[in-house]
Amino acid sequence: MVKKICGIGAGYVGGPTMAVIALKCPSIEVAVVDISHSRISAWNSDKLPIYEPGLEEVIQQCRGKNLLFSTDIEKHVYEADIIFVNVNTPTKTSGLGAGKAADLTYWESAARMIADVSRSNKIVVEKSTVPVRTAEVIEKILVHNSNGMVKYQILSNPEFLSEGTSIQDLLNPDRVLIGGNDKNLGGQEAIQKLKAIYANWVPEDRIITTNLWSAELSKLADNAFLAQRISSINAMSALCEATGADVSQVSCVLSKNTKLGSKYLNASVGFGGSCFQKDILNLVYICESNGLVEVANYWKEVIKVNDYQKSRFVKKVVTSMFNTVSGKKIAVLGFSFKKDTSDTRKTPAIDVCKGLLADNACLSIYDPRVSEDQIRTDLSTNEIRWDCSTQVKPASFTNVKQVSVFGDVYEATKDAHGICVLTEWDEFKTIDYQKIFDSMEKPAFVFDGRNVLDVDKLKKIGFIVYSIGKPIDQWVDC
Ligand code: NAD
Ligand code: UDX
C-alpha cells in the first residue's frame, strides 16, 4: 500500500502534478519539496509562485489536508514510498554538449540525496524530461551510493501537461505513460503501484506501459513532433506571404484531413516555452552522440525555422515602418510564451524585443500576467545560442533604458507608431482599437504575431495591418 509520496521539485510540473495526485488520492499523503525557500513559501501562501487557471482551487482543497509544501527534503524522502523527481533539466550552458545536451546536475544531486537518506525500499519516478537511458545512470548512482539494504525501482513517467491548461490536462489526460522494467518481479510491482495511483481518476485504457527507454524517448519525440508541426505551418506562412495564399485557409484545409488532425496548426511569431527547443536540442545531441548526423540535422531544422520566423517578424516590422524604427515607440502586447501563463521561458517576445531594440526602437510592453522585473531580466540576459549563425544579442544597457513596462494596454499604446501582438491573450481581441488608434502616431501599424485580431475591423479603423502568413495586399493596400 502506498501511504506517502514525495515530489522533489515544486515548479511548473511538480506543483500542479503533485497537487492533482493529492486531490485524487485523499488517502495518500503528498509532500512537495524544493531547495528554493522562496518557492516553497509562495506555495504555502495566497500568492502561488505560478499562474495556472484552476490551480488555486486545487491547492485550497488539499493543502493542509493531504498535501504539504516543505524545504525539509530529507525528511519527506526518507518517509516516502514513491518519490517523483520533477526537477529542472535545462540545456547545458558550458562544458561538453553545451548549448544542446541536457544538464542533469539537478537530477543527479536529487538521486545522490535519495541514496543518502533512504532506509526503506523506494520507487523512484522520473517525471522530469530526460535523455533516453537516464534511468540506467540514475540506478547506478542510487545503487552505488546506498548501503545495499535498500532496493530501488526506477520508473519513467514523463509529463505531457501544457502550461495554461495544466490542471485540465492533469485531470483529464489523453494518456499517462509509465515505462518500467517488467522483466523482474520488483519492476512489475512498481509499474502496478504507479498505475494504481493514476487509475484513481484516469481510465485504464489511457495508461500506457512501455519499457524504460521507449518512455524516455517518447517524451522527447512527442515534443519534437509538436514543434515540427508549428515550424511546418510557420514555413508555409512565409510562402503564403510570398504568393498571396492565406495561411489560416491552408491550416483550415489541413485540419480537415483526419490523417493530420486539427491541433498545432496555428501559424505564429514562433513557438516558445521551456520545453520545445530544449527537448529538440536534447534529441539532436543524442542523435549526434550516436553518429546519426542526418537525423540530428533533420531536427535542427525545426529550430532553425523557428528562429527564422522570429527574425522574419522583426524584419517585417522594420521594413514596413519605412526601414527604420529608430526612436519610434512600439507597443508590445503580450510577453509570456502563450496565453494563460506568466511563464516567459524562451518566449518569442524576448528575441523579437531584442531585435527591435537592436534597431533602436523604444518599446512599451504590456502583459496581463508578467511582471516588469521579469521582462527586464529576460531582455538583459545573455543566452547561450544553440547555433552561432543565428545570434540575437541581448539588449545593451542603453537599450534596456528604451524599455517601459505598463500595467494598462491604453497607456502602453499611447503615442506609439506600431503595435506588435506577441501573445494571444483573449483580452487583446476585445480591447477598444478605435480608442487606441486615436491616441497613436500616424500611420498606425499593427503586427499581429498570433493571428488573433479582426483584420477587417482594424483596417476599417485605419490601421495598416500585418498578420502572419496573410496575403500581401492585405497590408500593402491599406
Ligand atoms: P521548474 O524550473 O519550474 O521547477 C523545477 C524545480 O526543481 C525548481 O523549483 C528547483 O528549485 C527544483 N530543484 C532543482 N533541483 C532540486 C533538488 N536537488 N532538490 C529539490 N528541488 C530541486 O521546472 P519545470 O518547468 O517544472 O520542469 C521540470 C521538468 O519537467 C523538466 O525536466 C521539464 O523538461 C519537464 N516538463 C516541463 C513541462 C512544462 O510545461 N514546464 C511539461 C512537461 C515536462
Ligand atoms: C509543450 C507540450 O505541448 C506539452 O505536451 C509538454 O508537456 C510541454 O511542452 P507548452 O510548452 O506548455 O507544452 O505549451 P504548448 O501549448 O505546446 O505551446 C508551445 C508553444 O507553441 C507556445 O509558444 C505556443 O504559442 C506555440 N504554438 C502552439 C504555436 O505557435 N502554434 C500552435 O498551433 C500551437
Coordinates of C-alpha atoms and ligand atoms in Angstrom, one line a residue:
M1 CA 0.0 0.0 0.0
V2 CA 1.3 3.4 -1.0
K3 CA 0.9 5.8 2.0
K4 CA 3.3 8.6 1.3
I5 CA 4.5 10.3 -1.9
C6 CA 7.3 12.8 -2.1
G7 CA 7.6 15.1 -5.1
I8 CA 11.1 16.7 -5.5
G9 CA 10.9 20.0 -7.3
A10 CA 7.9 22.4 -6.8
G11 CA 8.0 24.1 -10.2
Y12 CA 5.5 24.3 -13.2
V13 CA 5.3 20.5 -13.3
G14 CA 5.9 19.4 -9.7
G15 CA 3.4 21.8 -8.1
P16 CA 0.4 21.1 -10.2
T17 CA 1.1 17.4 -10.8
M18 CA 1.6 16.5 -7.1
A19 CA -1.4 18.7 -6.2
V20 CA -3.7 16.8 -8.6
I21 CA -2.4 13.4 -7.2
A22 CA -3.3 14.7 -3.7
L23 CA -6.7 15.7 -4.9
K24 CA -7.5 12.4 -6.5
C25 CA -5.9 10.2 -3.8
P26 CA -7.1 11.5 -0.5
S27 CA -5.7 8.5 1.4
I28 CA -2.2 9.3 0.3
E29 CA 0.0 12.0 2.0
V30 CA 1.7 14.0 -0.7
A31 CA 4.8 16.2 0.3
V32 CA 6.2 18.5 -2.4
V33 CA 9.8 19.6 -1.5
D34 CA 12.2 22.1 -3.1
I35 CA 15.6 23.6 -2.4
S36 CA 14.1 27.0 -3.1
H37 CA 12.8 28.5 0.1
S38 CA 11.0 31.4 -1.7
R39 CA 9.2 28.9 -4.0
I40 CA 8.0 26.8 -1.1
S41 CA 6.9 29.8 0.9
A42 CA 4.9 31.0 -2.1
W43 CA 3.2 27.6 -2.4
N44 CA 2.3 28.0 1.3
S45 CA 0.9 31.5 0.7
D46 CA -2.1 33.0 -1.0
K47 CA 0.0 34.1 -3.9
L48 CA 1.2 30.9 -5.6
P49 CA 4.5 31.0 -7.5
I50 CA 2.9 30.2 -10.8
Y51 CA -0.3 31.3 -12.5
E52 CA -2.4 28.5 -13.9
P53 CA -6.2 28.6 -14.3
G54 CA -7.8 26.3 -11.7
L55 CA -4.6 25.7 -9.7
E56 CA -5.6 27.8 -6.7
E57 CA -8.8 25.9 -6.3
V58 CA -7.0 22.5 -6.3
I59 CA -4.4 23.8 -3.8
Q60 CA -7.1 25.2 -1.5
Q61 CA -8.9 21.8 -1.4
C62 CA -5.8 19.8 -0.5
R63 CA -3.2 22.0 1.2
G64 CA -3.1 21.3 4.9
K65 CA -5.0 18.0 4.5
N66 CA -3.0 15.5 2.5
L67 CA -0.8 18.0 0.6
L68 CA 2.1 19.9 2.0
F69 CA 5.0 22.0 0.7
S70 CA 8.3 21.9 2.5
T71 CA 12.0 22.5 2.3
D72 CA 12.7 19.6 4.6
I73 CA 13.6 17.4 1.6
E74 CA 15.4 14.7 3.5
K75 CA 12.6 14.0 6.0
H76 CA 10.0 13.6 3.3
V77 CA 12.2 11.5 1.0
Y78 CA 13.0 9.2 4.0
E79 CA 9.3 8.7 4.7
A80 CA 8.1 8.3 1.1
D81 CA 7.2 5.0 -0.6
I82 CA 7.2 6.7 -4.0
I83 CA 9.5 9.6 -5.0
F84 CA 8.6 11.7 -8.1
V85 CA 11.6 13.7 -9.3
N86 CA 10.3 16.8 -11.0
V87 CA 13.5 18.9 -11.1
N88 CA 14.6 21.1 -14.0
T89 CA 16.7 19.6 -16.7
P90 CA 17.8 22.6 -18.7
T91 CA 20.1 22.8 -21.7
K92 CA 23.8 22.7 -20.6
T93 CA 25.4 26.1 -20.8
S94 CA 29.1 25.0 -20.5
G95 CA 31.3 22.0 -21.0
L96 CA 30.7 19.0 -23.2
G97 CA 27.5 19.3 -25.2
A98 CA 27.0 23.0 -24.1
G99 CA 24.0 24.5 -25.9
K100 CA 22.4 21.2 -26.7
A101 CA 22.8 18.4 -24.1
A102 CA 20.5 18.2 -21.1
D103 CA 22.1 19.4 -17.8
L104 CA 21.4 16.6 -15.4
T105 CA 23.1 18.3 -12.4
Y106 CA 19.8 18.8 -10.5
W107 CA 18.7 15.3 -11.2
E108 CA 22.0 13.8 -10.1
S109 CA 22.1 15.7 -6.9
A110 CA 18.5 14.6 -6.2
A111 CA 19.5 11.0 -6.8
R112 CA 22.5 11.2 -4.5
M113 CA 20.4 12.7 -1.8
I114 CA 17.8 9.9 -2.2
A115 CA 20.5 7.3 -1.8
D116 CA 21.9 9.1 1.3
V117 CA 18.7 9.3 3.2
S118 CA 16.7 6.2 2.2
R119 CA 16.4 3.4 4.7
S120 CA 13.4 1.6 3.1
N121 CA 12.7 0.4 -0.5
K122 CA 11.7 3.2 -2.9
I123 CA 10.1 3.6 -6.2
V124 CA 11.8 6.5 -7.9
V125 CA 9.8 8.1 -10.7
E126 CA 11.4 10.2 -13.5
K127 CA 8.9 12.9 -14.0
S128 CA 11.4 15.3 -15.5
T129 CA 12.1 15.1 -19.2
V130 CA 15.5 13.4 -19.5
P131 CA 17.7 11.9 -22.3
V132 CA 17.0 8.3 -23.2
R133 CA 18.8 5.8 -20.9
T134 CA 18.9 8.3 -18.0
A135 CA 17.3 5.6 -15.8
E136 CA 20.4 3.5 -16.2
V137 CA 22.6 6.3 -14.9
I138 CA 20.2 7.1 -12.0
E139 CA 20.1 3.4 -11.0
K140 CA 23.9 3.3 -10.8
I141 CA 24.0 6.4 -8.6
L142 CA 21.4 5.0 -6.3
V143 CA 22.8 1.5 -6.0
H144 CA 26.5 2.6 -5.7
N145 CA 25.7 5.2 -3.0
S146 CA 23.3 3.2 -0.8
N147 CA 24.1 0.7 1.9
G148 CA 22.9 -2.3 -0.1
M149 CA 19.8 -2.9 2.1
V150 CA 17.5 -0.5 0.2
K151 CA 16.0 -1.7 -3.1
Y152 CA 15.1 0.9 -5.8
Q153 CA 12.7 0.5 -8.7
I154 CA 13.0 3.2 -11.3
L155 CA 10.1 4.2 -13.5
S156 CA 9.8 6.7 -16.3
N157 CA 6.6 8.7 -16.1
P158 CA 7.0 11.7 -18.3
E159 CA 4.6 14.6 -18.0
F160 CA 2.6 15.8 -21.0
L161 CA 0.8 18.8 -19.5
S162 CA 0.8 22.1 -21.3
E163 CA 1.1 25.3 -19.4
G164 CA -2.0 27.4 -19.3
T165 CA -4.1 24.2 -19.3
S166 CA -2.1 22.1 -16.9
I167 CA -4.9 21.4 -14.4
Q168 CA -7.3 20.4 -17.1
D169 CA -4.6 18.3 -18.7
L170 CA -3.8 16.6 -15.4
L171 CA -7.4 15.9 -14.5
N172 CA -8.2 14.6 -17.9
P173 CA -5.0 13.4 -19.6
D174 CA -5.2 11.9 -23.1
R175 CA -2.6 9.4 -21.9
V176 CA -0.4 8.5 -18.9
L177 CA 2.9 6.9 -19.8
I178 CA 4.7 4.5 -17.5
G179 CA 8.0 3.0 -18.5
G180 CA 9.5 0.3 -16.4
N181 CA 11.4 -2.9 -16.3
D182 CA 8.8 -5.6 -16.4
K183 CA 11.4 -8.4 -16.7
N184 CA 11.6 -8.7 -12.9
L185 CA 9.0 -9.0 -10.2
G186 CA 10.1 -5.8 -8.5
G187 CA 9.7 -3.9 -11.7
Q188 CA 6.3 -5.3 -12.4
E189 CA 5.1 -4.5 -8.9
A190 CA 6.4 -0.9 -9.2
I191 CA 4.6 -0.4 -12.5
Q192 CA 1.4 -1.7 -10.9
K193 CA 1.7 0.5 -7.9
L194 CA 2.1 3.7 -10.0
K195 CA -0.7 2.5 -12.4
A196 CA -3.0 2.1 -9.4
I197 CA -2.4 5.7 -8.3
Y198 CA -3.4 7.1 -11.8
A199 CA -6.3 4.6 -12.0
N200 CA -8.0 6.6 -9.2
W201 CA -9.1 9.0 -12.0
V202 CA -7.6 8.0 -15.3
P203 CA -9.4 5.3 -17.4
E204 CA -7.1 2.3 -17.6
D205 CA -7.1 2.2 -21.4
R206 CA -5.3 5.6 -21.3
I207 CA -2.5 4.3 -19.1
I208 CA 0.2 3.1 -21.5
T209 CA 3.1 0.9 -20.2
T210 CA 6.3 0.5 -22.2
N211 CA 9.9 -0.3 -21.5
L212 CA 12.0 2.4 -19.8
W213 CA 13.9 3.6 -22.9
S214 CA 10.7 3.9 -25.0
A215 CA 9.1 6.0 -22.3
E216 CA 12.1 8.3 -22.0
L217 CA 12.4 8.7 -25.8
S218 CA 8.6 9.1 -26.4
K219 CA 8.6 12.3 -24.4
L220 CA 11.3 13.8 -26.5
A221 CA 9.7 12.6 -29.7
D222 CA 6.3 14.0 -28.6
N223 CA 7.6 17.5 -28.1
A224 CA 9.7 17.3 -31.3
F225 CA 6.7 16.3 -33.4
L226 CA 4.5 19.1 -31.9
A227 CA 7.3 21.7 -32.5
Q228 CA 7.8 20.3 -36.0
R229 CA 4.2 20.9 -36.9
I230 CA 4.4 24.5 -35.8
S231 CA 7.6 25.0 -37.8
S232 CA 6.0 23.4 -40.8
I233 CA 3.0 25.7 -40.7
N234 CA 5.3 28.7 -40.0
A235 CA 7.4 27.8 -43.0
M236 CA 4.2 27.7 -45.0
S237 CA 3.3 31.1 -43.7
A238 CA 6.4 32.6 -45.3
L239 CA 5.4 31.0 -48.6
C240 CA 1.8 32.3 -48.2
E241 CA 3.1 35.9 -47.8
A242 CA 5.2 35.4 -50.9
T243 CA 2.4 34.0 -53.0
G244 CA -0.8 35.6 -51.9
A245 CA -2.2 32.4 -50.2
D246 CA -3.7 32.7 -46.7
V247 CA -2.1 30.5 -44.0
S248 CA -5.3 30.4 -42.0
Q249 CA -7.1 29.0 -45.0
V250 CA -4.3 26.5 -45.6
S251 CA -4.4 25.4 -41.9
C252 CA -8.1 25.0 -42.1
V253 CA -7.8 22.7 -45.2
L254 CA -5.1 20.6 -43.5
S255 CA -7.1 20.4 -40.3
K256 CA -10.0 18.7 -42.1
N257 CA -7.6 15.9 -43.1
T258 CA -8.4 13.3 -40.5
K259 CA -4.9 11.8 -41.1
L260 CA -3.4 15.1 -39.9
G261 CA -5.9 16.3 -37.2
S262 CA -6.5 19.9 -36.3
K263 CA -4.1 20.8 -33.5
Y264 CA -0.8 22.7 -33.6
L265 CA -1.5 24.3 -37.0
N266 CA -1.7 27.9 -35.9
A267 CA 1.0 30.0 -37.6
S268 CA 2.7 32.3 -35.1
V269 CA 5.7 34.5 -34.5
G270 CA 7.4 31.3 -33.3
F271 CA 7.0 28.7 -30.6
G272 CA 8.4 29.4 -27.1
G273 CA 8.2 27.8 -23.7
S274 CA 10.8 25.9 -21.7
C275 CA 10.3 22.6 -23.4
F276 CA 10.3 22.5 -27.2
Q277 CA 13.7 24.0 -28.0
K278 CA 15.4 22.3 -25.1
D279 CA 14.0 18.9 -25.8
I280 CA 14.7 19.0 -29.6
L281 CA 18.3 20.1 -28.8
N282 CA 18.5 17.2 -26.4
L283 CA 17.3 14.9 -29.2
V284 CA 19.8 16.4 -31.6
Y285 CA 22.6 15.8 -29.1
I286 CA 21.6 12.2 -28.6
C287 CA 21.5 11.6 -32.4
E288 CA 24.9 13.2 -32.8
S289 CA 26.3 11.1 -30.0
N290 CA 25.0 8.0 -31.7
G291 CA 26.6 9.1 -35.1
L292 CA 23.2 9.9 -36.6
V293 CA 24.2 13.1 -38.2
E294 CA 21.4 13.2 -40.8
V295 CA 18.7 12.6 -38.2
A296 CA 20.3 15.3 -36.0
N297 CA 20.3 17.8 -38.9
Y298 CA 16.6 17.0 -39.7
W299 CA 15.5 18.0 -36.2
K300 CA 17.8 21.1 -36.1
E301 CA 15.8 22.5 -39.0
V302 CA 12.7 22.7 -36.8
I303 CA 14.6 25.2 -34.5
K304 CA 16.2 27.0 -37.4
V305 CA 12.7 27.7 -38.9
N306 CA 11.6 28.9 -35.5
D307 CA 14.5 31.3 -35.3
Y308 CA 13.8 32.4 -38.9
Q309 CA 10.2 33.1 -38.1
K310 CA 11.1 35.4 -35.2
S311 CA 13.7 37.3 -37.2
R312 CA 11.3 37.5 -40.2
F313 CA 8.8 39.1 -38.0
V314 CA 11.3 41.8 -36.8
K315 CA 12.3 42.4 -40.4
K316 CA 8.7 42.9 -41.4
V317 CA 8.2 45.4 -38.6
V318 CA 11.3 47.4 -39.6
T319 CA 10.8 47.3 -43.3
S320 CA 7.1 48.2 -43.1
M321 CA 7.8 51.2 -40.9
F322 CA 9.9 52.8 -43.7
N323 CA 13.0 50.8 -43.0
T324 CA 13.6 52.2 -39.5
V325 CA 12.2 52.0 -36.1
S326 CA 14.9 54.1 -34.5
G327 CA 13.4 56.4 -31.8
K328 CA 9.9 55.1 -32.6
K329 CA 7.7 53.9 -29.9
I330 CA 6.4 50.4 -30.5
A331 CA 3.9 48.8 -28.1
V332 CA 4.4 45.2 -27.4
L333 CA 1.2 43.4 -26.3
G334 CA 2.0 40.1 -24.6
F335 CA 5.3 38.9 -23.3
S336 CA 4.5 35.4 -21.9
F337 CA 5.2 32.4 -24.3
K338 CA 1.5 31.7 -24.7
K339 CA -1.8 32.9 -23.1
D340 CA -2.9 32.0 -19.6
T341 CA 0.6 31.6 -18.1
S342 CA 3.1 34.1 -16.6
D343 CA 6.0 31.9 -17.8
T344 CA 8.4 33.7 -20.1
R345 CA 10.9 30.9 -20.6
K346 CA 12.1 31.0 -24.3
T347 CA 9.1 33.3 -25.2
P348 CA 9.4 34.5 -28.8
A349 CA 8.9 38.0 -27.3
I350 CA 12.4 38.0 -26.0
D351 CA 14.1 37.7 -29.4
V352 CA 11.5 40.0 -31.1
C353 CA 12.1 42.7 -28.5
K354 CA 15.9 42.3 -28.7
G355 CA 15.7 42.5 -32.5
L356 CA 13.6 45.8 -32.3
L357 CA 15.9 47.2 -29.6
A358 CA 18.9 46.5 -31.8
D359 CA 17.3 48.8 -34.3
N360 CA 16.9 51.4 -31.6
A361 CA 13.1 51.2 -31.1
C362 CA 11.6 52.4 -27.9
L363 CA 9.4 49.6 -26.5
S364 CA 6.4 49.9 -24.3
I365 CA 5.4 46.5 -23.1
Y366 CA 2.1 45.3 -21.6
D367 CA 1.4 41.8 -20.4
P368 CA -1.5 40.9 -18.1
R369 CA 0.5 38.5 -16.0
V370 CA 4.2 39.1 -16.5
S371 CA 6.0 41.4 -14.0
E372 CA 8.2 44.3 -15.0
D373 CA 11.2 42.7 -13.2
Q374 CA 10.8 39.5 -15.2
I375 CA 10.6 41.4 -18.5
R376 CA 13.7 43.5 -17.7
T377 CA 15.6 40.4 -16.6
D378 CA 14.7 38.5 -19.7
L379 CA 15.8 41.3 -22.0
S380 CA 19.1 41.9 -20.3
T381 CA 20.1 38.2 -20.0
N382 CA 22.7 36.9 -22.5
E383 CA 21.5 33.5 -23.5
I384 CA 23.8 30.8 -24.9
R385 CA 22.8 30.3 -28.5
W386 CA 22.4 26.8 -29.9
D387 CA 23.6 27.8 -33.3
C388 CA 26.1 30.6 -33.7
S389 CA 24.7 31.6 -37.1
T390 CA 21.5 32.9 -35.5
Q391 CA 22.9 35.2 -32.9
V392 CA 20.4 37.6 -31.2
K393 CA 22.3 40.0 -29.0
P394 CA 20.9 40.8 -25.5
A395 CA 19.7 44.3 -25.2
S396 CA 22.5 46.5 -24.1
F397 CA 22.2 48.7 -21.0
T398 CA 21.3 51.7 -23.1
N399 CA 18.7 49.6 -25.0
V400 CA 17.1 48.5 -21.8
K401 CA 16.6 52.1 -20.8
Q402 CA 14.5 52.3 -24.0
V403 CA 12.0 49.8 -22.5
S404 CA 8.9 50.9 -20.5
V405 CA 6.5 48.4 -18.9
F406 CA 2.9 49.4 -18.4
G407 CA 0.1 47.9 -16.4
D408 CA -2.5 49.2 -18.8
V409 CA -2.9 48.5 -22.5
Y410 CA -4.1 52.0 -23.4
E411 CA -1.1 53.6 -21.7
A412 CA 1.3 51.2 -23.4
T413 CA -0.1 52.1 -26.9
K414 CA -0.4 55.9 -26.4
D415 CA 1.7 57.8 -28.9
A416 CA 3.0 54.5 -30.4
H417 CA 3.8 54.2 -34.1
G418 CA 3.1 50.5 -34.1
I419 CA 1.7 47.6 -32.1
C420 CA 3.2 44.1 -32.0
V421 CA 0.9 41.4 -30.6
L422 CA 3.2 38.7 -29.4
T423 CA 0.9 36.6 -27.1
E424 CA -2.6 35.5 -27.9
W425 CA -4.2 36.7 -24.6
D426 CA -8.0 36.7 -25.0
E427 CA -8.3 40.3 -23.8
F428 CA -6.4 41.6 -26.9
K429 CA -9.4 40.6 -29.0
T430 CA -11.8 42.8 -27.2
I431 CA -9.9 46.0 -26.4
D432 CA -11.0 49.3 -27.9
Y433 CA -8.9 49.6 -31.0
Q434 CA -10.6 52.8 -32.1
K435 CA -9.5 54.5 -28.8
I436 CA -6.0 53.1 -29.3
F437 CA -5.9 54.3 -33.0
D438 CA -6.9 57.8 -31.9
S439 CA -4.0 58.0 -29.4
M440 CA -1.3 56.7 -31.8
E441 CA 1.1 58.4 -34.2
K442 CA 0.0 58.0 -37.9
P443 CA 0.3 56.0 -39.9
A444 CA -0.5 53.5 -37.2
F445 CA 0.7 49.9 -37.7
V446 CA -0.4 46.6 -36.2
F447 CA 1.7 43.5 -36.5
D448 CA -0.3 40.5 -35.3
G449 CA 2.2 37.8 -34.4
R450 CA -0.6 35.4 -33.4
N451 CA -3.3 36.0 -36.0
V452 CA -5.9 36.7 -33.3
L453 CA -7.1 40.1 -34.3
D454 CA -10.0 41.1 -36.6
V455 CA -8.0 42.4 -39.5
D456 CA -11.0 43.8 -41.4
K457 CA -12.2 45.8 -38.4
L458 CA -8.7 47.2 -37.8
K459 CA -8.3 48.2 -41.4
K460 CA -11.7 49.9 -41.3
I461 CA -10.4 51.9 -38.3
G462 CA -7.4 53.0 -40.4
F463 CA -4.6 50.7 -39.2
I464 CA -2.0 49.3 -41.5
V465 CA -2.1 45.6 -40.6
Y466 CA 0.4 42.8 -41.0
S467 CA -0.7 39.3 -40.0
I468 CA 1.5 36.2 -40.2
G469 CA 1.0 34.4 -43.5
K470 CA -1.7 36.6 -44.8
P471 CA -2.0 37.9 -48.4
I472 CA 0.4 40.7 -49.0
D473 CA -2.2 43.0 -50.4
Q474 CA -4.0 42.9 -47.1
W475 CA -1.5 45.2 -45.6
V476 CA 0.2 46.9 -48.7
D477 CA -3.2 48.1 -50.0
C478 CA -4.3 49.7 -46.8
Ligands
NAD1 P1 11.0 24.4 -12.9 O1 12.3 25.1 -13.0 O2 9.7 25.2 -12.9 O3 11.0 23.6 -11.5 C1 12.0 22.7 -11.1 C2 12.1 22.9 -9.6 O4 13.1 21.9 -9.1 C3 12.7 24.2 -9.1 O5 11.8 24.9 -8.2 C4 14.0 23.9 -8.4 O6 14.3 24.7 -7.3 C5 13.8 22.5 -8.0 N1 15.0 21.7 -7.8 C6 16.1 21.6 -8.6 N2 17.0 20.7 -8.0 C7 16.5 20.3 -6.9 C8 16.9 19.4 -5.9 N3 18.1 18.7 -6.0 N4 16.1 19.2 -4.8 C9 14.9 19.8 -4.7 N5 14.4 20.7 -5.6 C10 15.2 20.9 -6.7 O7 10.9 23.3 -14.0 P2 9.5 22.7 -14.7 O8 9.1 23.6 -15.7 O9 8.6 22.3 -13.6 O10 10.1 21.4 -15.4 C11 10.6 20.3 -14.6 C12 10.8 19.1 -15.5 O11 9.6 18.8 -16.2 C13 11.8 19.4 -16.7 O12 12.5 18.3 -16.9 C14 10.9 19.8 -17.8 O13 11.5 19.5 -19.1 C15 9.7 18.8 -17.6 N6 8.5 19.2 -18.2 C16 8.1 20.6 -18.1 C17 6.8 20.9 -18.6 C18 6.4 22.4 -18.6 O14 5.4 22.7 -19.2 N7 7.0 23.3 -17.8 C19 6.0 20.0 -19.2 C20 6.4 18.7 -19.2 C21 7.6 18.3 -18.7
UDX2 C1 4.5 21.7 -24.6 C2 3.8 20.4 -24.9 O1 2.6 20.8 -25.6 C3 3.5 19.6 -23.7 O2 2.9 18.3 -24.2 C4 4.7 19.3 -23.0 O3 4.4 18.6 -21.8 C5 5.4 20.6 -22.6 O4 5.7 21.4 -23.8 P1 3.8 24.0 -23.5 O5 5.2 24.5 -24.0 O6 3.4 24.3 -22.1 O7 3.6 22.5 -23.7 O8 2.7 24.8 -24.5 P2 2.2 24.5 -25.9 O9 0.7 24.8 -25.9 O10 2.6 23.2 -26.5 O11 2.8 25.7 -26.8 C6 4.2 25.8 -27.0 C7 4.5 27.0 -27.9 O12 4.0 26.7 -29.3 C8 3.8 28.3 -27.5 O13 4.7 29.3 -27.7 C9 2.6 28.4 -28.4 O14 2.1 29.7 -28.5 C10 3.2 27.8 -29.7 N1 2.1 27.3 -30.6 C11 1.3 26.3 -30.2 C12 2.0 27.8 -31.9 O15 2.8 28.7 -32.2 N2 1.1 27.3 -32.7 C13 0.3 26.3 -32.4 O16 -0.5 25.9 -33.2 C14 0.4 25.7 -31.1

